Amino acid sequence: ASGAKNLFDQAFSILERIDDTDHPEVAKIFMILGNASLSIGDTLRAKAILERALLITEHAYSREHSATAKTLANLGLVYLQLRDTKKAK
């Protein structure tokens, strides 16, 4: 898992240096990194990354777009892991 975490950290570092961090493609990568963080048990990091992806998708598309819905669903999984059932709904 540490090798995977290093790769996730590298990808995140690259994203931080991209000028256009509000681009929908960046949100897709954040979604992947957030889900990967959740998979390796780093729930708080997953939450922070997916919340950032949500801001981008809402800004780039709308609250009613399918990309936003996917991000919300993934964020819901994070809240379930955190035992925050109110936010998961």
Coordinates of C-alpha atoms in Angstrom, one line a residue, residues 13-68:
S13 CA 1.4 17.0 -6.3
I14 CA 1.2 17.3 -10.0
L15 CA -2.4 18.4 -9.8
E16 CA -1.5 21.1 -7.3
R17 CA 0.9 22.6 -9.8
I18 CA -1.7 22.7 -12.7
D19 CA -2.8 26.3 -13.5
D20 CA -6.4 25.4 -14.4
T21 CA -7.4 23.4 -11.3
D22 CA -11.1 24.2 -11.9
H23 CA -11.0 22.1 -15.1
P24 CA -13.5 19.1 -15.1
E25 CA -10.6 16.7 -16.0
V26 CA -8.9 17.7 -12.8
A27 CA -12.1 16.8 -10.9
K28 CA -12.1 13.4 -12.5
I29 CA -8.5 12.8 -11.3
F30 CA -9.5 14.1 -7.8
M31 CA -12.3 11.6 -7.8
I32 CA -9.9 8.7 -8.6
L33 CA -7.5 9.9 -5.9
G34 CA -10.3 10.3 -3.4
N35 CA -11.6 6.8 -4.1
A36 CA -8.1 5.4 -3.9
S37 CA -7.5 7.1 -0.6
L38 CA -10.7 5.6 0.7
S39 CA -9.6 2.2 -0.5
I40 CA -6.3 2.3 1.4
G41 CA -8.1 3.6 4.6
D42 CA -7.2 7.2 4.4
T43 CA -10.8 8.4 4.9
L44 CA -10.1 11.9 6.0
R45 CA -7.9 12.6 3.0
A46 CA -10.5 11.0 0.7
K47 CA -13.1 13.4 2.2
A48 CA -10.9 16.5 1.5
I49 CA -10.1 15.4 -2.0
L50 CA -13.7 14.5 -2.9
E51 CA -15.0 17.7 -1.4
R52 CA -12.6 19.5 -3.7
A53 CA -13.8 17.5 -6.7
L54 CA -17.4 18.4 -5.8
L55 CA -16.6 22.1 -5.8
I56 CA -15.0 21.8 -9.3
T57 CA -17.9 19.7 -10.8
E58 CA -20.5 22.1 -9.4
H59 CA -18.7 25.0 -10.8
A60 CA -17.8 23.4 -14.2
Y61 CA -21.2 21.8 -14.8
S62 CA -24.0 22.3 -12.3
R63 CA -25.5 20.8 -9.1
E64 CA -27.8 18.7 -11.4
H65 CA -25.1 17.2 -13.7
S66 CA -24.2 13.5 -13.6
A67 CA -20.5 14.2 -12.8
T68 CA -21.7 16.1 -9.7

